[in-house]
Short mmCIF file of C-alpha atoms in Angstrom, two decimals:
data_model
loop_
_atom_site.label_atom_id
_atom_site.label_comp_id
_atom_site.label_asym_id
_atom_site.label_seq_id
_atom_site.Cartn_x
_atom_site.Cartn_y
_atom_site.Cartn_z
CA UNK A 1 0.00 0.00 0.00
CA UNK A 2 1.30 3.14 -0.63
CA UNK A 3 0.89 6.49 1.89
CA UNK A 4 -1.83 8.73 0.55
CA UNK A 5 -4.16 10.15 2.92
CA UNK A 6 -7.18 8.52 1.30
CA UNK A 7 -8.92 5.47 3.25
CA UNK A 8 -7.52 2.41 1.70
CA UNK A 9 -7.97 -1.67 1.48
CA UNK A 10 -4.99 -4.16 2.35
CA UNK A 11 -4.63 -6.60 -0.45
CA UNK A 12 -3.49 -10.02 1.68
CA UNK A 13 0.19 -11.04 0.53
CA UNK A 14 2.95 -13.20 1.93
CA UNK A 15 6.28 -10.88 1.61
CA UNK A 16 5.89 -8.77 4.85
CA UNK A 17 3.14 -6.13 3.81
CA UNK A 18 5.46 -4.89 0.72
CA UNK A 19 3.13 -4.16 -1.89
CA UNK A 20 -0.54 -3.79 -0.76
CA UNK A 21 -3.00 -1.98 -2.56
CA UNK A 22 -4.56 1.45 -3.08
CA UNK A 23 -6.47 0.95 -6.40
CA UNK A 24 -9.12 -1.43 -7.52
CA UNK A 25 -7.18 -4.56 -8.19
CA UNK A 26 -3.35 -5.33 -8.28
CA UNK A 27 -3.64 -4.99 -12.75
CA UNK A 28 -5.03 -1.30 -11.68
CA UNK A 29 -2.06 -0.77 -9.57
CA UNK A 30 0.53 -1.59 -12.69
CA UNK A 31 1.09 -3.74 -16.02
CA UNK A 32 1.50 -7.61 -14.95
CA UNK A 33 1.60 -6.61 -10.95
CA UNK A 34 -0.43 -9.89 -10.10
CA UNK A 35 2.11 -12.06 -12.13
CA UNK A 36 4.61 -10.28 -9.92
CA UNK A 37 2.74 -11.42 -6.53
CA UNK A 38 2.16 -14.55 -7.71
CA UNK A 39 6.13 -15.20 -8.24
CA UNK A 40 6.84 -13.64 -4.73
CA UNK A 41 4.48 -15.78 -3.56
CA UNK A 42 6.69 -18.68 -5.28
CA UNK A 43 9.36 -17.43 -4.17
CA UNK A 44 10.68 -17.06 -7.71
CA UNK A 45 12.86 -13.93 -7.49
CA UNK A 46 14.89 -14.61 -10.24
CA UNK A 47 12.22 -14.36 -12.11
CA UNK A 48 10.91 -11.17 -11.07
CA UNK A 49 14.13 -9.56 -11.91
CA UNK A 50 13.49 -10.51 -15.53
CA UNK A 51 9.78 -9.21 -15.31
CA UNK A 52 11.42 -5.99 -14.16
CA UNK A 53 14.18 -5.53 -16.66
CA UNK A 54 11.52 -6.46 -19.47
CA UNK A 55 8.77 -3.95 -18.18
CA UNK A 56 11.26 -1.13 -18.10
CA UNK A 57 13.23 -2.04 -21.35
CA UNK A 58 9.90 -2.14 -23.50
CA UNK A 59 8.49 0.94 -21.62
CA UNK A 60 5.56 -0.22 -19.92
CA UNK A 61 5.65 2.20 -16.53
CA UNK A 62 3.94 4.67 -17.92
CA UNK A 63 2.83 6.47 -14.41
CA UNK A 64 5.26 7.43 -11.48
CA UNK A 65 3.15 5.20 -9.10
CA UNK A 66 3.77 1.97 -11.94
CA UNK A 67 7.73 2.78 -11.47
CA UNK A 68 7.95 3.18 -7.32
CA UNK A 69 5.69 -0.55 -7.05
CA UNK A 70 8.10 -2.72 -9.90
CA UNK A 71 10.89 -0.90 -8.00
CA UNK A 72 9.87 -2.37 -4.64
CA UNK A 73 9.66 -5.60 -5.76
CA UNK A 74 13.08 -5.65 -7.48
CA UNK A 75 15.27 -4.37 -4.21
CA UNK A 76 13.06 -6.84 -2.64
CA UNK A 77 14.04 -9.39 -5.01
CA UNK A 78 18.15 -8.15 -5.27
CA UNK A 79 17.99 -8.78 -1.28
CA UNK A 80 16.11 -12.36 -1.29
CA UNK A 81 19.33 -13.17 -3.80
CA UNK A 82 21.81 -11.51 -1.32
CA UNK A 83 22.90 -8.78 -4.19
CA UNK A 84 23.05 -5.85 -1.22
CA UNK A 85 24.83 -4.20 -3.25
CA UNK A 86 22.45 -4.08 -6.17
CA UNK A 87 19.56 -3.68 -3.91
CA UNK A 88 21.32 -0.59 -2.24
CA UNK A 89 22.16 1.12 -6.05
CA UNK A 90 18.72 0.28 -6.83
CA UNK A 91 17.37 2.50 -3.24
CA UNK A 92 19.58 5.51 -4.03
CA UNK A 93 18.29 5.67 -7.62
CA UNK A 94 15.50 7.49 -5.45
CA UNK A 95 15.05 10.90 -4.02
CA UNK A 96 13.64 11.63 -0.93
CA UNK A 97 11.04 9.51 -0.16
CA UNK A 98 8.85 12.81 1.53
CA UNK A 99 9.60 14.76 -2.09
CA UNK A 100 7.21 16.38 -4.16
CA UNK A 101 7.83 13.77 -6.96
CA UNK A 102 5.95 11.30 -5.12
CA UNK A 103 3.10 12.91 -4.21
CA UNK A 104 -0.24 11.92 -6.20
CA UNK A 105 -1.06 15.88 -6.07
CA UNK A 106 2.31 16.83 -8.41
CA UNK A 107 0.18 15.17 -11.47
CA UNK A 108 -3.18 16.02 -11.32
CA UNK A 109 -3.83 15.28 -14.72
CA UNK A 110 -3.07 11.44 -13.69
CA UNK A 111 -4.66 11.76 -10.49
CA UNK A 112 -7.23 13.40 -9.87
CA UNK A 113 -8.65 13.93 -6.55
CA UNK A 114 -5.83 12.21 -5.10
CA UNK A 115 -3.57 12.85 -2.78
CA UNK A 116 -0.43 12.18 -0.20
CA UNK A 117 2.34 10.03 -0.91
CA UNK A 118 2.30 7.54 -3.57
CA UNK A 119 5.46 5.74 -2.04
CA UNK A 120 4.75 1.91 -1.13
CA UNK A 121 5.64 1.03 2.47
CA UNK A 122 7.80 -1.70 1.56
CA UNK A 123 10.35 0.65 0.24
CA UNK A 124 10.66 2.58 3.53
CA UNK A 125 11.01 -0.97 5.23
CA UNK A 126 13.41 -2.44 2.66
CA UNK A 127 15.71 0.82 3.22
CA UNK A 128 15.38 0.14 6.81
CA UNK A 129 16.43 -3.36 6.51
CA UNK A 130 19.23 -3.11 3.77
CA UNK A 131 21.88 -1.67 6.31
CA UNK A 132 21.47 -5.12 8.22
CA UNK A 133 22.03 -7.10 5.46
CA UNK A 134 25.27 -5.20 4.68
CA UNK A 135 26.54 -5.58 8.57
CA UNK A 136 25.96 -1.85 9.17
CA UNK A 137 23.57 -2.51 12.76
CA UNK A 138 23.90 1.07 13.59
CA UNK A 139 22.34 2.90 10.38
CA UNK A 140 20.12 0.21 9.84
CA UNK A 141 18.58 0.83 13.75
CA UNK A 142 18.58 4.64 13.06
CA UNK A 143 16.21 3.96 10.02
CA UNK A 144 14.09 1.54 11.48
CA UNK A 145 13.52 4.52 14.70
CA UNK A 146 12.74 6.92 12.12
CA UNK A 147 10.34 4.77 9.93
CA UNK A 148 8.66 4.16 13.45
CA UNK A 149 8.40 7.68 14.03
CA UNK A 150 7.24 8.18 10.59
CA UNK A 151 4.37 5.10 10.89
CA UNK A 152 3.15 6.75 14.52
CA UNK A 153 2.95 10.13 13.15
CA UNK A 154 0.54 8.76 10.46
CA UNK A 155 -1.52 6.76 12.54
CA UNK A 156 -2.29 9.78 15.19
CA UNK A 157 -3.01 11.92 12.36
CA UNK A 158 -5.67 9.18 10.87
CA UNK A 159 -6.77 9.20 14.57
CA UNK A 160 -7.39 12.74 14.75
CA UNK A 161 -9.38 12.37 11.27
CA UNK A 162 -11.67 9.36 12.36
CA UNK A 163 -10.27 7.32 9.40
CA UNK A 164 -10.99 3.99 11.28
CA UNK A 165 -9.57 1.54 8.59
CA UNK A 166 -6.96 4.01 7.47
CA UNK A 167 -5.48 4.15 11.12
CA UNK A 168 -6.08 0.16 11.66
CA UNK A 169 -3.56 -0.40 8.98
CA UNK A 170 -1.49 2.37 9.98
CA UNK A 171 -1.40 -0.12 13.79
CA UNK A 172 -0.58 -3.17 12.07
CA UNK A 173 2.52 -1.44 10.55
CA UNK A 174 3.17 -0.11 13.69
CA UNK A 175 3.34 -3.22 15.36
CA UNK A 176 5.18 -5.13 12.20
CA UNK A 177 7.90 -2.40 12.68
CA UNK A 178 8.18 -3.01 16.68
CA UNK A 179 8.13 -6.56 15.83
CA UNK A 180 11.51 -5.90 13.44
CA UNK A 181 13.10 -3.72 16.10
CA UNK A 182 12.66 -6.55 18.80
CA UNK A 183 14.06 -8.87 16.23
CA UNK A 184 17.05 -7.22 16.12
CA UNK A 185 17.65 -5.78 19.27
CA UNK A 186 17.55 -9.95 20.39
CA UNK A 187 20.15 -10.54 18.47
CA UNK A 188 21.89 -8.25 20.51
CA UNK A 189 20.87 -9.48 23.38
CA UNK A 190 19.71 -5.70 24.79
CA UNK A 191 16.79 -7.00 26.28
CA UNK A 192 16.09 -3.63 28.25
CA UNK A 193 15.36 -2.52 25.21
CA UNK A 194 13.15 -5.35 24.38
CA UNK A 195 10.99 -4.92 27.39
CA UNK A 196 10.56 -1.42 26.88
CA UNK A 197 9.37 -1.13 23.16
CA UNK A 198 6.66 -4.37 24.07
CA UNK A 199 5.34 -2.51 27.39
CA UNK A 200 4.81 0.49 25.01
CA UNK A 201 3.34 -1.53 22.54
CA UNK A 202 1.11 -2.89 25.11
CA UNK A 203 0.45 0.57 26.62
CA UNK A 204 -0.68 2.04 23.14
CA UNK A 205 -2.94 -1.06 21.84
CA UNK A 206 -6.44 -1.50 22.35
CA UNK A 207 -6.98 -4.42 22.23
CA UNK A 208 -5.46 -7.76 23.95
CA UNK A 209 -2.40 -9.14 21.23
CA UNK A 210 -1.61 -12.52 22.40
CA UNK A 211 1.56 -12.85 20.37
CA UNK A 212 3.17 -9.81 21.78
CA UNK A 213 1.99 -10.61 24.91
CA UNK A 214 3.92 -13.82 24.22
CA UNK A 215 6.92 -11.86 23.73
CA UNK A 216 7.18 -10.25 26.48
CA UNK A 217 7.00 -13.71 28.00
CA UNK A 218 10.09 -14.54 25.98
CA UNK A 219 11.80 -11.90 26.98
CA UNK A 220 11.19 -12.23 30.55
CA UNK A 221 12.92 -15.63 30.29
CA UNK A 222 15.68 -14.07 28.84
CA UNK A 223 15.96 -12.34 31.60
CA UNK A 224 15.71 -14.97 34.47
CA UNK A 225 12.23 -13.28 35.12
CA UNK A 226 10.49 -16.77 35.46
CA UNK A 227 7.78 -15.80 37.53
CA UNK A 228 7.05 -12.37 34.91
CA UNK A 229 6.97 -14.88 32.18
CA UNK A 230 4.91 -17.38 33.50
CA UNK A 231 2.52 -14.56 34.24
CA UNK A 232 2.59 -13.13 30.44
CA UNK A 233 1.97 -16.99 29.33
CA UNK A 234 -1.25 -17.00 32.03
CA UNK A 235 -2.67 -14.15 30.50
CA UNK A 236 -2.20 -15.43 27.14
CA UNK A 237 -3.77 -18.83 28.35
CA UNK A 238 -6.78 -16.74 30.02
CA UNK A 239 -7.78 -15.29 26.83
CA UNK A 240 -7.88 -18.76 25.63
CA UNK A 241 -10.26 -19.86 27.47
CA UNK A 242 -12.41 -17.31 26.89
CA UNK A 243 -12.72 -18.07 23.17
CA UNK A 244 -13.34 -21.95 23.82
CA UNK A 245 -16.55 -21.20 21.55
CA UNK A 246 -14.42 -20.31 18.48
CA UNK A 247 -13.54 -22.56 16.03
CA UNK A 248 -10.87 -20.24 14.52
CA UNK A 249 -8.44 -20.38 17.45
CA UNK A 250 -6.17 -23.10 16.66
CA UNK A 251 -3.08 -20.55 16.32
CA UNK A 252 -3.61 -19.30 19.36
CA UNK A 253 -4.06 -22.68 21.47
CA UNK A 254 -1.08 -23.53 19.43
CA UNK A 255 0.60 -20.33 20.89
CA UNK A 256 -0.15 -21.11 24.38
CA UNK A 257 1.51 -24.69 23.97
CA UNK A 258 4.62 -23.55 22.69
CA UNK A 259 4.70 -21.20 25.86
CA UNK A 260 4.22 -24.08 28.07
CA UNK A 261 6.86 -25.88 26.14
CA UNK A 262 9.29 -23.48 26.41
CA UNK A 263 8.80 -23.22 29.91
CA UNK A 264 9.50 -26.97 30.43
CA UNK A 265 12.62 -26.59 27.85
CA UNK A 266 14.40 -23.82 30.52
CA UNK A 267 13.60 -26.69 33.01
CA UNK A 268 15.03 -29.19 30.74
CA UNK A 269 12.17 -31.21 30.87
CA UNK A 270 12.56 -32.21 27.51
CA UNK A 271 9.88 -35.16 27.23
CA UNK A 272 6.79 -32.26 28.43
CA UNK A 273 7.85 -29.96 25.88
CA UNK A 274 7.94 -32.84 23.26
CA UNK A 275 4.56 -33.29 24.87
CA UNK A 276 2.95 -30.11 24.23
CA UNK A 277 4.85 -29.79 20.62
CA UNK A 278 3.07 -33.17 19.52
CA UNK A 279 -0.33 -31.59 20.54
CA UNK A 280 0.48 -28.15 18.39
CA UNK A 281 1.74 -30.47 15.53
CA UNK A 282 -1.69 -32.50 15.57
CA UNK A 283 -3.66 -29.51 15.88
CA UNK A 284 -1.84 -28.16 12.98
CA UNK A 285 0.97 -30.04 11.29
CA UNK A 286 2.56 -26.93 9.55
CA UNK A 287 3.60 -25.28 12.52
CA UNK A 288 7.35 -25.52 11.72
CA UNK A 289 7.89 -23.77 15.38
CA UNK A 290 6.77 -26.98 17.08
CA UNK A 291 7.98 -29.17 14.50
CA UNK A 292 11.52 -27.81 14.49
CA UNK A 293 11.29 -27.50 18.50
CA UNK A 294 10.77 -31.23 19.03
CA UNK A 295 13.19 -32.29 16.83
CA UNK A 296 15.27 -30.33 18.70
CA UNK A 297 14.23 -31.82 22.13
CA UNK A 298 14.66 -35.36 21.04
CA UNK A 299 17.90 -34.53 20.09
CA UNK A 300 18.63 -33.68 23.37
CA UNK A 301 17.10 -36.49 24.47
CA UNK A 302 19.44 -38.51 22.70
CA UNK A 303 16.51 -39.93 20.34
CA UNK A 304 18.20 -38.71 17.20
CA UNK A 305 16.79 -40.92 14.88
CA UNK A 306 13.28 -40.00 16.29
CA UNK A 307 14.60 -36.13 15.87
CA UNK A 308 15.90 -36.73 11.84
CA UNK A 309 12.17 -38.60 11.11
CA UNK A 310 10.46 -35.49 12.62
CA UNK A 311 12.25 -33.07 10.39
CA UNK A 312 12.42 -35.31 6.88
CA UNK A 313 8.88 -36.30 7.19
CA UNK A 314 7.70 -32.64 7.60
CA UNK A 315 9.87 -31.45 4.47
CA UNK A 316 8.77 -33.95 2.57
CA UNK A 317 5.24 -33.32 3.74
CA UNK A 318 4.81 -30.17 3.47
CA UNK A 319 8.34 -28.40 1.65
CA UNK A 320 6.63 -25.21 0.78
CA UNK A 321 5.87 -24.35 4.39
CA UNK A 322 8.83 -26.24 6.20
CA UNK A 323 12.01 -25.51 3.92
CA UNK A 324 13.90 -23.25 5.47
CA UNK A 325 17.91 -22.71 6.56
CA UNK A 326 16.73 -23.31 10.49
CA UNK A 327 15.31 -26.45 10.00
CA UNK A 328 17.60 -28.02 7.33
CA UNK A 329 20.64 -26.31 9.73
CA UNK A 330 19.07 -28.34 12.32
CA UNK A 331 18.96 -31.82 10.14
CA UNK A 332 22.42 -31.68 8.87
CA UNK A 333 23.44 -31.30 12.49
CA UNK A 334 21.87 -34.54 13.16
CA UNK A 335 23.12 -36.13 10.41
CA UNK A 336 26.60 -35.19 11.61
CA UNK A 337 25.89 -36.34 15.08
CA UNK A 338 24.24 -39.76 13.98
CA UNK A 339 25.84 -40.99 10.59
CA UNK A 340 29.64 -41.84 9.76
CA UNK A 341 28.93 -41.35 5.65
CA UNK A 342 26.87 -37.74 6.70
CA UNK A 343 28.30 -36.15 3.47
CA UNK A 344 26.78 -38.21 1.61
CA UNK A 345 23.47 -37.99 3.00
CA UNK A 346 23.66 -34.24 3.06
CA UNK A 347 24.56 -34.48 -0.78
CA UNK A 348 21.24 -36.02 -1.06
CA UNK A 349 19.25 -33.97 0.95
CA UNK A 350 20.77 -30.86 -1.05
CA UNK A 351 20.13 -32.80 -4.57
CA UNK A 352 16.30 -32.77 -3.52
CA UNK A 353 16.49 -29.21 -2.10
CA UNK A 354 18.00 -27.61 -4.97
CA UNK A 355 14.56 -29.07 -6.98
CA UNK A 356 11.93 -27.77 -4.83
CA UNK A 357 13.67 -24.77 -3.05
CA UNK A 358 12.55 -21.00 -3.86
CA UNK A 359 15.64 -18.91 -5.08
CA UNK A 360 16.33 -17.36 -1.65
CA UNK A 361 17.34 -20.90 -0.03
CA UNK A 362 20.81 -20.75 0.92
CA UNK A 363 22.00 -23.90 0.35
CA UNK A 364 25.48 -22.75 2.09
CA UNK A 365 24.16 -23.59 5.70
CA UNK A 366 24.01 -27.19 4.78
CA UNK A 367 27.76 -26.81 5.39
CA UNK A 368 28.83 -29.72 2.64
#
C-alpha cells in the first residue's frame, strides 16, 4: 500500500506487507503486478528480476506510481538473492522519499482527486532493513527509529481524522515495525530494550495481542524473570479460554503450547515440551515452530533418529511451508551427530532441495 491520505484496502500477501493496494485490483495498480505477486508468492525472485528488466526495457511504466511498485519488488528481489549491493544502487536511484515527486497531487492530470504520498511502504522498510544485510547494525537501527516515528505520526493523524480503517492499517505497521526492532535488538541481546518497546506496545494497543503478549514472555525468560513470564503466558492462556466457543483459534491454542513448552525446555524437561509440541503439531501439522522444536528436544534427548524422522517427514510433507535454513541447519546437524557417511546424505538432501527450493534458499548452511 502506498501512503496517501485517502482510506484504503490491504490486499493479503505473503512478503511482509510490501506491496498492498490502493487501487481497484493489483492490474489497476501496474502492467503484470499480479504475475509479480504470484512469483513472490513462489518465491521465484529470479524471475521477477526478468519481469522488471523487461517492463522497463519495452516501456511499460507509464505512471510514477507503476515505477515506485516494480521498484519495490526488485530491491526486494536483489535482497532475497543476497545482491546488497544491487539492492542498495537500486534505493539511491531514489530521491527523498517525503519529495514532491511522489506525491499523487504533483500530477493532477493522472490523479485526480488524489492525494499524499504515492510511495509503497515496503520501500521505507526495505531501506530500513538493507543496512542489516550489509553488517551496518547502527544505520540500519537509526532507520528503522525513524520509519517508526514516521508510521506513529501517520496513525495519530488518521486518529485525529476518524479514518478507522486508514489508522487500523497504519497499527498493524506499527506493530510489524516493533516486531523488526525486537528482532534485532535480540540478536543483541539488549533485552532492556526489548521490554521497553513491548510494554509500550502494550500501553498504546487496544486491544489484547496474544503474540506480543507472548513476547514479552520470551523476553522475561531471557531475563531470568520466570515468575514475569509465567505470568505473560497465564494471561495469554486466560484469553484462551475465553474463546473456547471459536472454532478459529487453533493458532492461538497452538501459541499457548509452545509457551508451556518453552517453559518446560528452561527446566530441561525435555519429554513435556515434546509433549505439548506433539499436541500443536496434531492440531496443525505446519507449525514448523513446534515441529523444528521437538526435533530439537529429542535430540537432546538422545533420540536422534526420532529427531531426523520429525524433520524429513515434515519437508517432505509439506516443503513449501517447512524448507527453510533453520530447520535443514538443524537436520544436517543430526546427520553429523548420527551418521559416519553424513556427506553423503547431506549431498542427497541438497540434490532434492535444490529441486523444490525458492531462489532465496541458501543452500550454504548445509555446510557440505
Amino acid at each position: 500500500m502506498d501512503d496517501s491520505d485517502q482510506t484504503q484496502t490491504e490486499t493479503p500477501t505473503r512478503i511482509t506487507d510490501p506491496l498492498t493496494n490502493a487501487f481497484g485490483s493489483l492490474k489497476d495498480l501496474a502492467p503484470e503486478l499480479d504475475s509479480l505477486q504470484e512469483l513472490a508468492t513462489r518465491g521465484s525472485w529470479r524471475s521477477i528480476l526478468d519481469k522488471v528488466s523487461r517492463a522497463r526495457s519495452l516501456s511499460l511504466l507509464t505512471l510514477p506510481h507503476h515505477h515506485l511498485t516494480y521498484l519495490a519488488y526488485n530491491a526486494l528481489a536483489l535482497m532475497k538473492l543476497r545482491r546488497f549491493d544491487d539492492a542498495a544502487q537500486e534505493l539511491d536511484s531514489l530521491e527523498d522519499f517525503n519529495s514532491s515527486s511522489y506525491r499523487y497531487e504533483s500530477y493532477p492530470h493522472a490523479y485526480p482527486n488524489r492525494t499524499g504520498s504515492m510511495v509503497p511502504f515496503s520501500l521505507r522498510w526495505l531501506h530500513a532493513v538493507l543496512p542489516f544485510k550489509m553488517l551496518n547494525r547502527q544505520e540500519g537501527l537509526d532507520r528503522f527509529y525513524l520509519l517508526l516515528d514516521f508510521v506513529r505520526d501517520k496513525l495519530r493523524q488518521k486518529k485525529d481524522e476518524k479514518l478507522d480503517l486508514s489508522a487500523s492499517v497504519w497499527r498493524k505497521r506499527e506493530v510489524f515495525v516493533v516486531y523488526s526492532l525486537i528482532g534485532y535488538h535480540l540478536t543483541g541481546k539488549e533485552f532492556g530494550v526489548c521490554l521497553n518497546l513491548v510494554r509500550e506496545l502494550l500501553k498504546n494497543s487496544d486491544d489484547f495481542d496474544p503474540v506480543l503478549v507472548s513476547k514479552l514472555g520470551y523476553i522475561q525468560m531471557q531475563i531470568g524473570d520466570l515468575e514475569g513470564a509465567s505470568k505473560s503466558f497465564n494471561r495469554v492462556e486466560e484469553v484462551l479460554k475465553s474463546k473456547e466457543s471459536d472454532g478459529s483459534v487453533v493458532e492461538l491454542r497452538n501459541l499457548v503450547n509452545r509457551n508451556k513448552a518453552l517453559v518446560y525446555l528452561i527446566g530441561k524437561d525435555y519429554v513435556s515440551a515434546v509433549r505439548e509440541y506433539e499436541v500443536c503439531i496434531e492440531r496443525d501439522g505446519n507449525d514448523v515452530v513446534a515441529v523444528n522444536n521437538k526435533a530439537l528436544c529429542l535430540m537432546y534427548l538422545r533420540d536422534l533418529s526420532d529427531a531426523i524422522k520429525v524433520l524429513e517427514n515434515a519437508l517432505e510433507r509439506a516443503p513449501t511451508v517447512m524448507l527453510n535454513e533453520t530447520v535443514v541447519v538443524n537436520l544436517c546437524s543430526m546427520y553429523e551427530l548420527a551418521y559416519v557417511n553424513h556427506s553423503d546424505i547431506k549431498r542427497t538432501l541438497s540434490s532434492w532441495i535444490s529441486r523444490v527450493a525458492p531462489d532465496d534458499f541458501d543452500s550454504s548452511c548445509m555446510r557440505i
